[in-house]
Coordinates of C-alpha atoms in Angstrom, one line a residue:
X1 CA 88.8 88.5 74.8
X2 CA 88.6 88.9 78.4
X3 CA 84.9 90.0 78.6
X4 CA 84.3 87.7 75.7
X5 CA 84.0 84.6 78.1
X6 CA 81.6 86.2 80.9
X7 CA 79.5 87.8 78.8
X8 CA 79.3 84.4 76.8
X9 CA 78.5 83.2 79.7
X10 CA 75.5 85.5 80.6
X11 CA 74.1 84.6 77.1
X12 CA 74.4 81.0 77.8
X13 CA 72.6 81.5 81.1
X14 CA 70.3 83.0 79.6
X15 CA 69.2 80.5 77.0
X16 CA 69.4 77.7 79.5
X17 CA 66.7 79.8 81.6
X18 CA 64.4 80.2 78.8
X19 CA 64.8 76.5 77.6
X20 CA 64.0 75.5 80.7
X21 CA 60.7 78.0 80.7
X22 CA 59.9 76.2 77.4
X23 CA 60.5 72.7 78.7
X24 CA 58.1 73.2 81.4
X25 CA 55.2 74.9 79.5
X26 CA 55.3 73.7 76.5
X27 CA 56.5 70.2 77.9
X28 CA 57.9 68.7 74.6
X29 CA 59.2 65.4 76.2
X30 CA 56.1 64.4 77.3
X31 CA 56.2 61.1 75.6
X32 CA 59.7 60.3 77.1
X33 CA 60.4 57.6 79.2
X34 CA 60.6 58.8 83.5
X35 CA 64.5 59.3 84.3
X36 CA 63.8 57.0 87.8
X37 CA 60.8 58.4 89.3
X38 CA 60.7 61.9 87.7
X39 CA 59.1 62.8 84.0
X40 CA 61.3 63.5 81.3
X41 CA 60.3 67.1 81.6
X42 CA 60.6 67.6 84.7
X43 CA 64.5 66.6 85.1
X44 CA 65.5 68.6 81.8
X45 CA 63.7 71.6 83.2
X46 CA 65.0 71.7 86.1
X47 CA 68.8 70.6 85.0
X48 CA 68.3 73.9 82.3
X49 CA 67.9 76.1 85.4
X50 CA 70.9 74.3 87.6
X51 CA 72.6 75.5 84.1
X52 CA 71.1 79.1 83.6
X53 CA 71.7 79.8 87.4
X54 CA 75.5 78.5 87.6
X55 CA 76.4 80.2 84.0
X56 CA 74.6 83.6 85.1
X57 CA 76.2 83.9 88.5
X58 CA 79.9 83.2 86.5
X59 CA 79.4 85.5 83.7
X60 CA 78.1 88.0 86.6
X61 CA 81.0 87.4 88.6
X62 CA 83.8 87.2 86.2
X63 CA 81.8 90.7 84.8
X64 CA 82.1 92.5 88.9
X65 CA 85.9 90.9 89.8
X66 CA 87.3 92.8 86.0
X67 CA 85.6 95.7 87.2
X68 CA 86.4 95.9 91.0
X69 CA 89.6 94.5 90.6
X70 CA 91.5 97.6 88.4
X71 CA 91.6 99.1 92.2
X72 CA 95.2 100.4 92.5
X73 CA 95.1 99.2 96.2
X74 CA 96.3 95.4 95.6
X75 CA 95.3 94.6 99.2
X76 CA 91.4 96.1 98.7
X77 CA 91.5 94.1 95.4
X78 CA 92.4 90.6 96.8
X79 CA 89.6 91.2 99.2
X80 CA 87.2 92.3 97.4
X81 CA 87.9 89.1 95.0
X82 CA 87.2 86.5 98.3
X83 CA 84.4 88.5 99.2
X84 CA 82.8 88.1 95.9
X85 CA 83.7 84.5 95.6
X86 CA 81.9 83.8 99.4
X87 CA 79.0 85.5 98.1
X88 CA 78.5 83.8 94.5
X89 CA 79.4 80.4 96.4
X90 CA 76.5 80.9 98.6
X91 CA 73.7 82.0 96.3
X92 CA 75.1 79.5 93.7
X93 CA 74.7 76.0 96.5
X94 CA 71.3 77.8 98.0
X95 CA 69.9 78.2 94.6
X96 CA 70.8 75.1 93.1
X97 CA 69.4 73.4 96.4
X98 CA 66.2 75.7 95.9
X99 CA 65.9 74.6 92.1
X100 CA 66.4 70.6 93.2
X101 CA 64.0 70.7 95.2
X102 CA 61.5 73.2 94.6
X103 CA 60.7 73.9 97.9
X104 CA 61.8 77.0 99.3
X105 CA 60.8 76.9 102.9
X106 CA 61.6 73.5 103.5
X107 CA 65.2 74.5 102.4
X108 CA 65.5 77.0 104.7
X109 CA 64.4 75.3 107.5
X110 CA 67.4 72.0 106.5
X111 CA 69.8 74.6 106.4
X112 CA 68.9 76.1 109.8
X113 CA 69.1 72.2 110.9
X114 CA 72.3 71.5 109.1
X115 CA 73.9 74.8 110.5
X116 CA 73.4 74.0 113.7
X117 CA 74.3 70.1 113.8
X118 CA 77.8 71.7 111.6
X119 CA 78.4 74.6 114.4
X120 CA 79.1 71.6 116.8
X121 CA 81.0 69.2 114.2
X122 CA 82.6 71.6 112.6
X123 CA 83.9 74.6 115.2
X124 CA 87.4 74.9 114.2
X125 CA 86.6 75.7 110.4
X126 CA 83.6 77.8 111.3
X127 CA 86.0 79.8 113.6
X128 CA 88.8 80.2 110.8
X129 CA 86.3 81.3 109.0
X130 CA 84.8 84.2 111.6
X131 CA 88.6 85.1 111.6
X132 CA 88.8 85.6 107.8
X133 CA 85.8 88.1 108.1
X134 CA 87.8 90.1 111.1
X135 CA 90.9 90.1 109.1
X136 CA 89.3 91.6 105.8
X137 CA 87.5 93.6 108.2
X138 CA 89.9 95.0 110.5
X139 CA 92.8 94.4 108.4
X140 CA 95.5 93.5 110.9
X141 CA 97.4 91.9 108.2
X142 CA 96.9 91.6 104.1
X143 CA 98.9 90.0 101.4
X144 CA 102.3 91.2 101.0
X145 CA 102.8 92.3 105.3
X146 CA 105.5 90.8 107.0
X147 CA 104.0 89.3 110.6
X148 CA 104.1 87.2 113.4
X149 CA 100.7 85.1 114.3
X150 CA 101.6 82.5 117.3
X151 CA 104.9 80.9 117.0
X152 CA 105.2 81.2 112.8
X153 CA 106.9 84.7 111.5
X154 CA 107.0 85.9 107.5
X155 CA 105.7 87.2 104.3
X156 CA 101.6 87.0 103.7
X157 CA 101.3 85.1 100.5
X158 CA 97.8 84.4 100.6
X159 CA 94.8 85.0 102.9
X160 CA 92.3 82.3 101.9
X161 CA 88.6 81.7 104.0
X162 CA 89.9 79.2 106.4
X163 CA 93.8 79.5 106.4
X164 CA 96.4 82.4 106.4
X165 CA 100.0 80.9 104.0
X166 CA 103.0 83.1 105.1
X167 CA 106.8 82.7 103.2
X168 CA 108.7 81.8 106.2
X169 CA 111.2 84.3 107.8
X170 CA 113.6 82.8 110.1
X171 CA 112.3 79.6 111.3
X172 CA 114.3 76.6 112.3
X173 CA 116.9 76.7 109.3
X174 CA 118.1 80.5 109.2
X175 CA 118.2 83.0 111.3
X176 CA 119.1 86.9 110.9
X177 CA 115.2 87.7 109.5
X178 CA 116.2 85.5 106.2
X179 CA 113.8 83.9 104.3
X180 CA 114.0 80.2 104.9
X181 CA 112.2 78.9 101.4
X182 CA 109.7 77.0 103.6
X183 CA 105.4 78.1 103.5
X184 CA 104.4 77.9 106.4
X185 CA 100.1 77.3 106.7
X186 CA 98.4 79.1 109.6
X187 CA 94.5 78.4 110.4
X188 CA 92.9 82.0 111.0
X189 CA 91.4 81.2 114.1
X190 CA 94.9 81.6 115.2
X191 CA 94.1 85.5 114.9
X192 CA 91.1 85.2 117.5
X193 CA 93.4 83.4 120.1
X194 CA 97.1 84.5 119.8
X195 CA 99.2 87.5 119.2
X196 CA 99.6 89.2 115.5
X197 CA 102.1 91.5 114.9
X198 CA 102.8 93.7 112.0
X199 CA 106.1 94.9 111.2
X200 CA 105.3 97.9 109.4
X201 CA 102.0 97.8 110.2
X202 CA 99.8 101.0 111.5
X203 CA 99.8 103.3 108.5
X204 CA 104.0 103.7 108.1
X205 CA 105.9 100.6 106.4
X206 CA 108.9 101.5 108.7
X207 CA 109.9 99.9 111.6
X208 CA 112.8 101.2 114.4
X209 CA 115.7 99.2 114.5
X210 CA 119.1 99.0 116.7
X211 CA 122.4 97.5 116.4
X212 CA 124.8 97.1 119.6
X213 CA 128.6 97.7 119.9
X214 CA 130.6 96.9 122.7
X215 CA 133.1 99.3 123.7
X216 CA 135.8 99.6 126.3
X217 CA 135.6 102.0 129.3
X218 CA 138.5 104.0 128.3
X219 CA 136.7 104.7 124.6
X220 CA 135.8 108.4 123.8
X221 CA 132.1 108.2 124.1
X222 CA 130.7 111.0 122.7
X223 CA 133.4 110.6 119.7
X224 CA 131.6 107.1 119.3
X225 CA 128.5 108.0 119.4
X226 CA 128.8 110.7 116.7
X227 CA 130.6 108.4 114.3
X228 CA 127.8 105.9 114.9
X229 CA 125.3 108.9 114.0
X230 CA 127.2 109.7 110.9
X231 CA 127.4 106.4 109.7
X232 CA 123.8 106.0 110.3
X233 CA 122.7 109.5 108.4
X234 CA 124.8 108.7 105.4
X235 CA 123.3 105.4 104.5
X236 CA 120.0 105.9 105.3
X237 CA 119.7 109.5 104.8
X238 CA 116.1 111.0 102.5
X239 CA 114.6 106.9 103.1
X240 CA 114.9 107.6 106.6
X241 CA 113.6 111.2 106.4
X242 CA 110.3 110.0 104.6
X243 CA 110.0 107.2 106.7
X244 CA 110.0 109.3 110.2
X245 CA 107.5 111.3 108.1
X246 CA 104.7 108.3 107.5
X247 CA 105.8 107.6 111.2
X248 CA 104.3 111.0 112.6
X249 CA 101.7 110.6 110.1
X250 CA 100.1 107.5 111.4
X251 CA 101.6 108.8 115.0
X252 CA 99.1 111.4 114.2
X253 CA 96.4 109.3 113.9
X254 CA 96.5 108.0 117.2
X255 CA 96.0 109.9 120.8
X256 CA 99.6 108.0 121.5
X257 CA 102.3 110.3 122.0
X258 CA 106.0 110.0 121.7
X259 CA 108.7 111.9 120.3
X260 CA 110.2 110.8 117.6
X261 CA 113.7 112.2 116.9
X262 CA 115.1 113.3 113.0
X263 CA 117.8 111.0 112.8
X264 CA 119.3 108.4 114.4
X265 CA 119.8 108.1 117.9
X266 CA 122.6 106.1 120.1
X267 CA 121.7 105.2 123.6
X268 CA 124.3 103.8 126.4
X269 CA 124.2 100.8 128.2
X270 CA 125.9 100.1 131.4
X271 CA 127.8 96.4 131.8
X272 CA 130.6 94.9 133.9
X273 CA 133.4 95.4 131.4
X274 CA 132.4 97.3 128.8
X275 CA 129.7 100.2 127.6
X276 CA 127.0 99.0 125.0
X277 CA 126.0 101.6 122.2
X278 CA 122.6 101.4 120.7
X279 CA 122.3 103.0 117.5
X280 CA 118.6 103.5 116.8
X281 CA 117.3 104.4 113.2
X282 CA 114.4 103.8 111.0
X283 CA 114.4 101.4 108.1
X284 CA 111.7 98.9 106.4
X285 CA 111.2 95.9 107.7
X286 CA 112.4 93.5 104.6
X287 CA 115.7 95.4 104.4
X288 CA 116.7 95.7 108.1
X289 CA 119.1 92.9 108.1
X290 CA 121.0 94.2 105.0
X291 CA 121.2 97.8 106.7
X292 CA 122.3 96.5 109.7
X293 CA 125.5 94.3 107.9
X294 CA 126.2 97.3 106.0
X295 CA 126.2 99.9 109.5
X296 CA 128.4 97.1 111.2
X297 CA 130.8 97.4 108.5
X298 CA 131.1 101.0 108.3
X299 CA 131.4 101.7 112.2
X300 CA 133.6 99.1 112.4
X301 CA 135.7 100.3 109.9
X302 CA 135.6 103.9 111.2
X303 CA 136.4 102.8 115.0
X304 CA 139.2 100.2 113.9
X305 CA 140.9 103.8 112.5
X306 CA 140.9 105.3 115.4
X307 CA 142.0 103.0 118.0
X308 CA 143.9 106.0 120.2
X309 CA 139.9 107.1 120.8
X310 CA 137.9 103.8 120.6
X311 CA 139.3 100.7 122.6
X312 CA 137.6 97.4 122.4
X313 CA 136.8 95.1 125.5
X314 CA 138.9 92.4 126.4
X315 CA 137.7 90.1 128.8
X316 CA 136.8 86.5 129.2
X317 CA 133.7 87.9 130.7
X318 CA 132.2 88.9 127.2

């Protein structure tokens, strides 16, 4: 059924080509009265084409997109469907502008005019579009990514030719990286002019995250910090070992070097009253909220048990 329609389609083109052939030779309507200054003949022949041209580009492009889009890759897929839709677009307006006319060069030279007069009326949408070519390109973000472009933050819904729609995260009406329900429309010229980041972008889905406790003085550091570690390794545990793994990977990729520990880490931090702990681990980006309610409760639990080796600050300070 699903081949049934383009391939219908092809058919159709073709027998609105060859009626059109036959209209023009043959000329069978050569006693009918002029359709406003034109012959009879003349506007069904070239209406047959318009039809043969716009049925044989669909039936070819429904035929391509089943065929190029079984890709496994659903990013490579929705790109490869936009590219294909540009291209039919364009050869579908040029030809039926060529077919209208019948006058090829003439054509060209109107649409070298027209371009030019529509690069100065039209820069913005010309530019989104130049973007939409460096994002499938480059690929700094696809469908599915969670990013930042200027001021707007979320999910990639859609990358169209002229605009980028993200499901807002955060926003003016949650906070904590929630989604807020809102779709938020970006232009893609943005891209050319303001910051993009990718969380979980640059061959590994996994981004580093920390959570911060606030500890008294008198608390048993290193006993802290090791609780903190254990919590850590227990909930994450193999997710985080694979993600470190696609972290070296695509570290490995790159001539940047850092080390990149096993496990979590907790870091100090010096203040007035009290000692910060960092606790750093790895986690994807769409869960790191959830992980971080769920390491807050089990630290907090463990410390709130031992209170002879892990004081809280008191202070009006704070």
């Amino acid at each position: 059924m699903r081949r049934s329609i383009p391939l219908g389609s092809v058919l159709l083109g073709l027998v609105a080509a060859a009626a059109g052939v036959f209209v023009g030779t043959a000329e069978p309507l050569a006693g009918w009265p002029a359709v406003g200054d034109y012959p009879a003949n003349l506007v069904v022949e070239r209406l047959a084409f318009v039809l043969a041209l716009f049925a044989l580009l669909f039936g070819t492009y429904r035929l391509l997109a089943g065929v190029l889009m079984r890709s496994s890759n659903k990013r490579r897929a929705y790109n490869t469907r936009n590219l294909l839709r540009l291209a039919f677009g364009f050869v579908g307006t040029v030809g039926t502008l060529a077919v209208l006319t019948d006058n090829w060069l003439g054509l060209l030279f109107s649409l070298g005019v027209i371009g030019f007069a529509i690069t100065f009326a039209l820069q913005q949408p010309l530019l989104s579009l130049i973007a939409w070519v460096y994002i499938t390109v480059k690929q700094p973000y696809g469908v599915g990514d969670r990013v930042r472009i200027g001021d707007a933050k979320g999910d990639v819904i859609e990358v169209e030719f002229l605009v980028t729609t993200l499901w807002e995260i955060n926003g003016e009406l949650v906070s904590t990286n929630q989604p807020s329900g809102r779709v938020v429309t970006v232009p893609n010229s943005v891209v050319l002019s303001s910051n993009v980041v990718n969380f979980g972008g640059g061959g590994s889905p996994y981004v580093w995250n920390e959570i911060g406790i606030q500890v008294a003085y008198e608390t048993d550091l290193a006993f802290a910090r090791e609780v903190m570690r254990e919590e850590a390794a227990d909930l994450l545990g193999e997710e985080m070992r694979a993600g470190i793994a696609a972290y070296r990977d695509a570290l490995s990729e790159t001539p940047v070097e850092l080390e990149v520990h096993d496990g979590p880490t907790v870091n100090l931090k010096q203040e007035e009253s009290w000692v910060e702990l960092r606790l750093r681990y790895l986690t994807h980006p769409r869960r790191g909220q959830r992980v971080k309610n769920e390491l807050y409760d089990r630290i907090l639990g463990r410390f709130n048990d031992h209170p002879d080796r892990v004081a809280f600050p008191v202070s009006r300070n704070r």
